[in-house]
Amino acid sequence: MATHGPSSDRRWETSAASLGHDRSDVPEYRALASDLRDRVAGEVQFDEYAQVLYATDGSIYQARPAGVVCPRDVDDVVATHEVAAEHEVPVLPRGTGSSLAGQSVGPGCVVLDMTVHMDDIVDVDPDGKRATVQPGVVQDHLDARLAEDGLKFAPDPASSGRATVVGGIGNNSTGAHSVRYGITDAYTEELQVVLADGTRMHTREVVIDSAEHEAIIDGGGHEAELYRIVEGLVEDNDAEIAKKYPNLKRSVSGYNLHKVIYENEDGEEVINLSKLFVGAEGTLGTIVEATVSLVTKPEETALALYCFDDLVDAMEAVPVALNYPVSAVELMDDEVFRLARESTEYAQYEEPIPDGTAAALMLEWDSELVDDFEGAVADTNAEFVDSGAAFDVLEAYTDEAQGKLWKLRKAAIPLLMSLEGDPKPYPFIEDATVPPEELAEYVQEFEEVLERHGTSAAYFAHAGSGTLHIRPILNLKQEDGIETMHSITDDVTDLVLEHFGAFSGEHGDGLARTEFNPKMYGPDLWGAFQELKSAFDPEWRMNPGKVVYVDAETADERGYPDSAADTDMRENLRYGAQYQSIEPQTAIDFDDEGGFAHLVELCNGCGTCRETEGDVMCPTYRASGEEIQATRGRANMLRAAISGELSEDQIHSERFQEEVLGLCVGCKGCMSDCPTGVDLAKLKAEVKHEHHQEEGAGLRERLFADIDTASRIGSALAPVANAATKVPGARTVMEKTLGIAADRELPTFTRDTFRKRFERRGGAQVSEADADAKVVLFPDTYTNYSMPDAGMAAVEVLEAANVHVRVPDDLSASGRAAFSGGFLEKARDCARENVDALAPLVADGYSVVFVEPSDAVMFQDEYLDLLDGDEVEAVSAASYGVLEYVDTHRLDEAMAFAAEPESGESLAYHGHCNQKSMNKDHHAVGVLRRSGYRVDPLDTSCCGMAGSFGYEAEHYDLSKAIGSMLFEAVDDSGAEAVTAPGASCRSQLGDRDDDSEEPPHPVEKVAAALQ
């Protein structure tokens, strides 16, 4: 039975059409788009937004396609090919678009986005160790299904959380474990493909001269011709194949002529055209279904990270490490460590790395290769540490400890792209591979190349297979930088050939390396590649310009697309010498990010925001599956707006404001989860502010921006204010007049506010003189006017630790609602009032403590963007969420609890997304566990309520769709109860269905656990 990817059953359409916005096709392609809509059931998008969204991938390249088709089935793929052929337009099949060499971008192409609908796991055969998938299946989703049977797909690229299996086939991908398992071509068994003219074809292993083989040849037609041509090309070029293809575990440049004919397990000579499609980058046809072989998943693994004070010493250790039964040998250098150390998310993983580590080799063992992990590590310790080659070793035997080291290693590529300024460590020759025994000399000579060109590079990746991702640091916004890139590539490809290597060992040819393939393979094989391409794709319309090309004269004579001719790695750059962007004057401070434009440009297209499991970002993408809702999509649209790709007024259009910015829930997940730290919530606030300045703001926007005043009035009028919304027809009127969703349960107000309750009980019960610590407990809007119980619980918990609690009556709202809505001057006024009031208290030793996480983060983060000076920095540094404060200062050690730690009720804990962005959501878990609860911290995204977002009529259904992911996680936890610190999160959980109740704040659970 077919199974879907995790998000496919909850997709919510947020496209322009569904939101009622105009989506006019680009005039040049209007007839093509019309014909496609007549014959394709899936979405057809040929407007300017679609072109911008699919013009880039994870590479340094950009090229606007004609448009995008999201096929629903194979018939749609066939129809797309047929229509494109009729219009003489190229076709580009695309997965997640995380490719690093520019394979998934192409000028004037019809892009086939295979991830939106065609994401079924068609079949899993545990006994035969095979699986069949549609092209949109993400590898981690397949591996999660295979884990049920103790199996996995062997190639493991760092992008497996978002990259598709078939995308990996297109690039012949691999990963850290190629030392153990090899690369994708070894595991690709059968394919269902659609050729350029719409012909379907089933490629599989066929015994040469068998009855099946004869039937194919005698059957005639295109398929028979392909078999004859391929067999002839292999036979005619036998000597060149043996001479030119390097003897490496990883070599993915060019076409796999050396692997298409081989001996099977029975010793029979077979031909399998599937092997040609592996690494072909969509240039031979579109894969619509793939059957792959699987391996057993080792039950246990161990890691050892060896620290060297010199990069070359680490390289010399690689071939030695391969003498041991290791399953991976990975490299990281000091530049990777430095960037991780400065990253919000990855600093915790870099912390154990010893000072002075210039390079580290990470070795892995698995239980299928060794029985005694500690003994195996002891052997390599003797080899490297005892001999003095390495000066230290970190050993990791638990899943948690190993996971941290792997997370650091897998973050290397996007971390490097977060380098400040325009010069970046760009990928263009970073995928070269040489035999491991050549690495040390190769690296030294590579350094000489870099020195000649006046630059440096970062080093990391799969040292055990001889693949180093070496990224020279260049400024590709300058002509000199572009020419230097080309010159370095020319020199390094010469160097690679001298060391018996391949130009690409993992990331493929694409726009970056195709130009140099003739140098690697020579004229005979280059001619064979051209003949092979012509056999499968006579008009050269499948992803032209990748893997192989022809001269311009030939292309013109034969009517090939211009992009099929004379590929030049300097063309179609995302940031070329002509690139310019506007650096606007901003209301908030972007100095730490290098400016507004630089923060936008930090998006390198890696696609981490498209991952649907783990971490926070991007909740609206997880619900919709639409590229425009991923952080990458929003960043690309903003970049187009500030660089002149879009018209000057487009950023203030209704569509841009709603579809690009309005559907960003401001969770801040991208601030931490995006490896380069593209903080879309901050960018959104600035652009919305500018929009309000230019176009004004609506009544509902102003109402929500000043929700504290509205809540104060509601509290003063309670219970009448609460009853008013229950009057028949009142909610309908609110939806029609204010746009507040009629189906959403509204918060209720109390006249007995938190401030009043605190004053009525006599204020602080622990005097300032007798206290061990003193805090200002911030009376946020929700706690004060709607849920004072959480505030009183916070007072109880703090006083149980002998803390003096003060609740001032002269504080403003935090400004969170105003900031999120783009009312930055109002937010700044709130910040200034609060800092002025709190700075003297902080100077006197007070901390500022919050019940509501979003208000805490407002003080900790956004206040620093709104205000300057020592006072705001002091107040920000002294601000804590209530259980963050308790945990940081271990105040619960002074409390008496009724139960032993982790012995009582089981709780599912949903952390607040804003706190997760600051790496502060774990504090509550520790306090809850020590207070007696068994806590399951859910690995969940935003709840979908997101302040005002879930109340807005046009966003209500999307909010609930995002919330469904949280509901599912709560159900799967099996916990007896759920708790969440965020007011929005508790509202969403309480509004799940008619039987749901709003869960308690974690501080209420801690208060309940006190003796």
Coordinates of N, CA and C in Angstrom, one line a residue, residues 503-652:
F503 N 36.4 15.5 -11.0 CA 36.0 16.9 -10.7 C 34.8 16.9 -9.7
S504 N 34.0 15.9 -9.7 CA 32.9 15.8 -8.7 C 32.8 14.5 -8.1
G505 N 32.7 14.4 -6.8 CA 32.5 13.2 -6.1 C 31.2 13.0 -5.4
E506 N 30.3 14.0 -5.6 CA 29.0 13.9 -4.9 C 28.0 14.9 -5.4
H507 N 28.3 16.1 -5.7 CA 27.3 17.2 -6.0 C 27.1 17.3 -7.5
G508 N 27.8 16.6 -8.3 CA 27.4 16.6 -9.7 C 28.0 17.7 -10.5
D509 N 27.6 17.8 -11.8 CA 28.1 18.7 -12.8 C 27.4 20.1 -12.8
G510 N 26.1 20.0 -13.1 CA 25.3 21.2 -13.1 C 25.9 22.3 -14.0
L511 N 25.6 23.6 -13.6 CA 26.2 24.7 -14.3 C 27.6 25.0 -13.8
A512 N 28.0 24.4 -12.7 CA 29.3 24.7 -12.2 C 30.5 24.0 -12.8
R513 N 30.3 22.7 -13.2 CA 31.4 21.9 -13.6 C 31.2 21.3 -15.0
T514 N 30.1 21.4 -15.6 CA 29.9 20.8 -17.0 C 30.9 21.4 -18.0
E515 N 31.2 22.6 -17.9 CA 32.2 23.3 -18.8 C 33.5 22.5 -18.9
F516 N 33.9 21.9 -17.8 CA 35.2 21.3 -17.7 C 35.2 19.8 -18.0
N517 N 34.0 19.2 -18.2 CA 34.0 17.7 -18.5 C 34.8 17.3 -19.7
P518 N 34.9 18.0 -20.8 CA 35.8 17.6 -21.9 C 37.2 17.4 -21.4
K519 N 37.7 18.2 -20.5 CA 39.1 18.1 -20.0 C 39.3 16.7 -19.3
M520 N 38.2 16.3 -18.6 CA 38.4 15.1 -17.8 C 38.3 13.8 -18.7
Y521 N 37.4 13.9 -19.6 CA 37.1 12.6 -20.4 C 37.7 12.6 -21.8
G522 N 38.2 13.6 -22.3 CA 38.8 13.6 -23.6 C 37.8 13.6 -24.7
P523 N 38.3 13.8 -26.0 CA 37.4 14.0 -27.1 C 36.5 12.8 -27.5
D524 N 37.1 11.6 -27.3 CA 36.3 10.4 -27.7 C 35.1 10.2 -26.8
L525 N 35.3 10.2 -25.5 CA 34.2 10.0 -24.5 C 33.3 11.2 -24.6
W526 N 33.8 12.4 -24.8 CA 32.9 13.6 -24.9 C 32.0 13.4 -26.1
G527 N 32.5 12.9 -27.2 CA 31.7 12.7 -28.3 C 30.6 11.6 -28.0
A528 N 31.0 10.6 -27.2 CA 30.1 9.5 -26.8 C 29.0 10.1 -26.0
F529 N 29.3 11.0 -25.1 CA 28.3 11.7 -24.2 C 27.3 12.4 -25.1
Q530 N 27.8 13.1 -26.1 CA 26.9 13.9 -26.9 C 26.0 13.0 -27.7
E531 N 26.5 11.9 -28.2 CA 25.7 10.9 -28.9 C 24.7 10.3 -28.0
L532 N 25.1 10.0 -26.8 CA 24.1 9.4 -25.8 C 23.0 10.4 -25.5
K533 N 23.3 11.6 -25.3 CA 22.3 12.6 -25.1 C 21.3 12.7 -26.2
S534 N 21.9 12.7 -27.4 CA 21.0 12.8 -28.6 C 20.1 11.6 -28.8
A535 N 20.6 10.5 -28.4 CA 19.8 9.3 -28.5 C 18.5 9.3 -27.6
F536 N 18.7 9.8 -26.4 CA 17.6 9.8 -25.4 C 16.8 11.1 -25.6
D537 N 17.4 12.2 -26.0 CA 16.7 13.5 -26.1 C 17.1 14.2 -27.4
P538 N 16.6 13.8 -28.5 CA 17.0 14.2 -29.8 C 17.0 15.8 -30.0
E539 N 16.1 16.4 -29.3 CA 16.1 17.9 -29.4 C 16.9 18.6 -28.3
W540 N 17.5 17.9 -27.5 CA 18.3 18.4 -26.4 C 17.5 19.4 -25.5
R541 N 16.2 18.9 -25.1 CA 15.4 19.8 -24.4 C 15.2 19.4 -22.9
M542 N 15.9 18.3 -22.5 CA 15.8 17.9 -21.1 C 17.0 18.6 -20.3
N543 N 16.6 19.5 -19.5 CA 17.6 20.2 -18.6 C 18.9 20.5 -19.4
P544 N 18.8 21.3 -20.5 CA 20.0 21.5 -21.3 C 21.1 22.2 -20.5
G545 N 22.4 22.0 -21.0 CA 23.5 22.7 -20.4 C 24.1 22.0 -19.2
K546 N 23.6 20.9 -18.8 CA 24.1 20.1 -17.7 C 24.7 18.8 -18.2
V547 N 25.8 18.4 -17.6 CA 26.6 17.2 -17.9 C 27.3 17.3 -19.3
V548 N 26.5 17.7 -20.3 CA 27.1 17.7 -21.6 C 26.6 18.9 -22.4
Y549 N 27.3 19.4 -23.4 CA 26.9 20.5 -24.2 C 27.5 20.3 -25.6
V550 N 27.0 21.2 -26.5 CA 27.6 21.2 -27.9 C 28.1 22.7 -28.1
D551 N 28.8 22.8 -29.2 CA 29.2 24.2 -29.6 C 28.0 25.0 -30.1
A552 N 28.1 26.3 -30.1 CA 27.0 27.1 -30.5 C 26.6 26.9 -31.9
E553 N 27.5 26.7 -32.8 CA 27.1 26.5 -34.2 C 26.3 25.2 -34.4
T554 N 26.7 24.1 -33.7 CA 25.9 22.9 -33.8 C 24.5 23.1 -33.2
A555 N 24.4 23.8 -32.1 CA 23.1 24.0 -31.4 C 22.2 24.8 -32.3
D556 N 22.8 25.8 -33.0 CA 22.0 26.6 -33.9 C 21.5 25.8 -35.1
E557 N 22.4 25.0 -35.7 CA 22.0 24.2 -36.9 C 20.9 23.2 -36.5
R558 N 20.9 22.6 -35.4 CA 20.0 21.6 -35.0 C 18.8 22.1 -34.3
G559 N 18.7 23.3 -34.0 CA 17.6 23.9 -33.3 C 17.5 23.6 -31.8
Y560 N 18.7 23.3 -31.2 CA 18.7 23.1 -29.8 C 18.5 24.4 -29.0
P561 N 18.0 24.3 -27.8 CA 17.9 25.5 -26.9 C 19.3 26.2 -26.8
D562 N 19.3 27.5 -26.6 CA 20.6 28.2 -26.5 C 21.3 27.7 -25.3
S563 N 20.6 27.3 -24.2 CA 21.3 26.8 -23.0 C 22.0 25.5 -23.2
A564 N 21.8 24.8 -24.3 CA 22.5 23.6 -24.5 C 23.9 23.8 -25.1
A565 N 24.3 25.0 -25.4 CA 25.5 25.3 -26.1 C 26.5 26.0 -25.2
D566 N 27.8 25.5 -25.4 CA 29.0 26.2 -24.8 C 28.7 26.7 -23.4
T567 N 28.5 25.8 -22.5 CA 28.2 26.1 -21.1 C 29.4 26.8 -20.5
D568 N 29.2 27.9 -19.7 CA 30.2 28.7 -19.1 C 29.8 28.9 -17.6
M569 N 30.7 28.4 -16.7 CA 30.3 28.5 -15.3 C 30.1 29.9 -14.8
R570 N 30.6 30.9 -15.6 CA 30.4 32.3 -15.2 C 29.1 32.9 -15.5
E571 N 28.3 32.2 -16.2 CA 27.0 32.7 -16.6 C 25.9 32.3 -15.6
N572 N 24.8 33.1 -15.6 CA 23.6 32.8 -14.8 C 23.9 32.7 -13.3
L573 N 24.8 33.6 -12.9 CA 25.2 33.7 -11.4 C 24.1 34.4 -10.7
R574 N 23.8 34.0 -9.5 CA 22.8 34.7 -8.6 C 23.3 36.1 -8.3
Y575 N 24.6 36.2 -7.9 CA 25.2 37.4 -7.6 C 26.3 37.7 -8.6
G576 N 26.0 38.3 -9.7 CA 27.0 38.6 -10.7 C 27.5 40.0 -10.6
A577 N 28.4 40.4 -11.5 CA 28.9 41.8 -11.4 C 27.9 42.9 -11.6
Q578 N 26.7 42.5 -12.2 CA 25.7 43.5 -12.5 C 24.7 43.5 -11.3
Y579 N 24.8 42.6 -10.3 CA 23.8 42.6 -9.3 C 24.0 43.8 -8.4
Q580 N 22.8 44.4 -8.1 CA 22.7 45.5 -7.1 C 21.5 45.4 -6.3
S581 N 21.6 45.8 -5.1 CA 20.4 45.7 -4.2 C 20.3 47.1 -3.4
I582 N 19.1 47.3 -3.0 CA 18.8 48.6 -2.3 C 19.0 48.3 -0.8
E583 N 19.8 49.1 -0.1 CA 19.9 49.0 1.3 C 19.0 50.1 1.9
P584 N 17.8 49.7 2.3 CA 16.8 50.8 2.8 C 17.2 51.3 4.2
Q585 N 16.8 52.5 4.4 CA 16.9 53.0 5.8 C 15.9 52.3 6.6
T586 N 16.3 51.8 7.7 CA 15.4 50.9 8.5 C 15.1 51.5 9.9
A587 N 13.9 51.0 10.4 CA 13.5 51.5 11.7 C 14.1 50.7 12.8
I588 N 14.5 49.5 12.5 CA 15.2 48.7 13.5 C 16.6 48.4 13.1
D589 N 17.5 48.0 14.0 CA 18.9 47.9 13.8 C 19.3 46.6 13.1
F590 N 19.9 46.7 11.9 CA 20.3 45.5 11.3 C 21.9 45.4 11.2
D591 N 22.5 46.2 12.0 CA 24.0 46.2 12.0 C 24.6 44.9 12.3
D592 N 24.1 44.1 13.2 CA 24.7 42.8 13.5 C 24.6 41.9 12.4
E593 N 23.6 42.1 11.5 CA 23.4 41.2 10.3 C 24.1 41.8 9.1
G594 N 24.8 42.9 9.2 CA 25.5 43.5 8.1 C 24.5 44.3 7.2
G595 N 23.3 44.6 7.7 CA 22.4 45.4 7.0 C 21.2 44.6 6.6
F596 N 20.1 45.2 6.2 CA 18.8 44.6 5.8 C 19.1 43.7 4.6
A597 N 19.7 44.2 3.6 CA 20.0 43.5 2.3 C 20.8 42.2 2.6
H598 N 21.8 42.4 3.4 CA 22.7 41.3 3.7 C 22.0 40.1 4.4
L599 N 21.1 40.5 5.3 CA 20.3 39.5 6.0 C 19.4 38.7 5.0
V600 N 18.8 39.4 4.1 CA 18.1 38.8 3.0 C 18.9 37.8 2.2
E601 N 20.1 38.3 1.8 CA 21.0 37.6 1.0 C 21.7 36.4 1.7
L602 N 21.6 36.3 3.0 CA 22.2 35.2 3.7 C 21.5 33.9 3.3
C603 N 20.3 33.9 2.8 CA 19.7 32.7 2.3 C 20.5 32.2 1.1
N604 N 21.1 31.0 1.3 CA 21.9 30.4 0.2 C 21.1 29.3 -0.6
G605 N 19.8 29.1 -0.2 CA 19.0 28.2 -0.9 C 19.1 26.7 -0.5
C606 N 19.8 26.5 0.6 CA 20.0 25.1 1.0 C 18.7 24.3 1.2
G607 N 17.6 25.0 1.6 CA 16.3 24.3 1.7 C 16.1 23.7 3.0
T608 N 16.9 24.0 4.1 CA 16.6 23.4 5.4 C 15.2 23.8 5.8
C609 N 14.7 24.9 5.4 CA 13.4 25.4 5.8 C 12.3 24.5 5.2
R610 N 12.6 23.6 4.3 CA 11.6 22.7 3.7 C 11.5 21.3 4.5
E611 N 12.3 21.2 5.5 CA 12.3 20.0 6.3 C 11.0 20.0 7.2
T612 N 10.3 18.9 7.2 CA 9.0 18.8 7.9 C 9.0 18.1 9.2
E613 N 10.2 17.6 9.6 CA 10.3 16.9 10.9 C 11.4 17.5 11.7
G614 N 11.1 17.8 13.0 CA 12.0 18.3 13.9 C 12.2 19.8 13.8
D615 N 12.6 20.5 14.9 CA 12.8 21.9 14.9 C 11.5 22.7 14.6
V616 N 11.6 24.0 14.4 CA 10.5 24.8 14.3 C 10.1 25.2 12.9
M617 N 11.1 25.8 12.1 CA 10.7 26.3 10.8 C 10.4 25.2 9.8
C618 N 9.6 25.5 8.8 CA 8.8 26.7 8.7 C 7.3 26.2 8.8
P619 N 6.6 26.6 9.8 CA 5.3 26.0 10.0 C 4.3 26.1 8.9
T620 N 4.3 27.3 8.2 CA 3.3 27.4 7.1 C 3.7 26.6 5.9
Y621 N 5.0 26.4 5.7 CA 5.4 25.5 4.6 C 5.0 24.1 5.0
R622 N 5.1 23.7 6.2 CA 4.8 22.3 6.6 C 3.3 22.0 6.4
A623 N 2.5 23.1 6.5 CA 1.1 22.9 6.3 C 0.7 23.0 4.9
S624 N 1.4 23.8 4.1 CA 1.0 24.0 2.7 C 1.8 23.2 1.7
G625 N 3.1 23.0 2.0 CA 4.0 22.3 1.0 C 4.3 23.2 -0.2
E626 N 4.1 24.5 -0.1 CA 4.3 25.5 -1.2 C 5.6 26.2 -1.0
E627 N 6.4 26.3 -2.0 CA 7.7 26.9 -2.0 C 7.7 28.3 -1.4
I628 N 6.7 29.1 -1.8 CA 6.6 30.5 -1.4 C 6.5 30.6 0.1
Q629 N 6.0 29.6 0.8 CA 5.9 29.6 2.3 C 7.1 29.1 3.0
A630 N 8.1 28.6 2.4 CA 9.3 28.3 3.0 C 10.1 29.6 3.2
T631 N 11.0 29.5 4.2 CA 11.8 30.7 4.5 C 12.6 31.1 3.2
R632 N 13.1 30.0 2.5 CA 13.8 30.3 1.3 C 13.0 31.0 0.3
G633 N 11.7 30.6 0.1 CA 10.8 31.3 -0.8 C 10.6 32.8 -0.5
R634 N 10.4 33.0 0.8 CA 10.2 34.4 1.2 C 11.4 35.2 1.0
A635 N 12.6 34.7 1.4 CA 13.9 35.4 1.2 C 14.1 35.7 -0.3
N636 N 13.8 34.7 -1.2 CA 14.0 34.9 -2.6 C 13.1 36.0 -3.1
M637 N 11.9 36.1 -2.6 CA 11.0 37.1 -3.0 C 11.4 38.5 -2.5
L638 N 11.9 38.6 -1.3 CA 12.4 39.8 -0.8 C 13.7 40.3 -1.5
R639 N 14.5 39.3 -1.9 CA 15.7 39.7 -2.6 C 15.4 40.2 -4.0
A640 N 14.3 39.6 -4.6 CA 13.9 40.1 -5.9 C 13.3 41.5 -5.8
A641 N 12.7 41.8 -4.7 CA 12.1 43.1 -4.5 C 13.2 44.2 -4.3
I642 N 14.3 43.8 -3.6 CA 15.3 44.9 -3.3 C 16.4 44.9 -4.4
S643 N 16.4 44.0 -5.3 CA 17.4 44.0 -6.3 C 16.9 44.4 -7.7
G644 N 15.6 44.7 -7.8 CA 15.0 45.2 -9.0 C 14.5 44.1 -9.9
E645 N 14.5 42.9 -9.5 CA 13.9 41.8 -10.3 C 12.4 41.9 -10.4
L646 N 11.8 42.4 -9.3 CA 10.4 42.7 -9.3 C 10.2 44.2 -9.4
S647 N 9.1 44.7 -9.9 CA 8.9 46.1 -10.1 C 8.9 46.8 -8.7
E648 N 9.2 48.1 -8.8 CA 9.5 48.8 -7.6 C 8.3 48.8 -6.6
D649 N 7.1 48.8 -7.1 CA 5.9 48.9 -6.3 C 5.4 47.5 -5.8
Q650 N 6.0 46.4 -6.3 CA 5.5 45.1 -6.0 C 5.5 44.8 -4.5
I651 N 6.5 45.2 -3.8 CA 6.6 44.9 -2.4 C 5.4 45.4 -1.6
H652 N 4.7 46.5 -2.1 CA 3.6 47.0 -1.4 C 2.2 46.5 -2.0

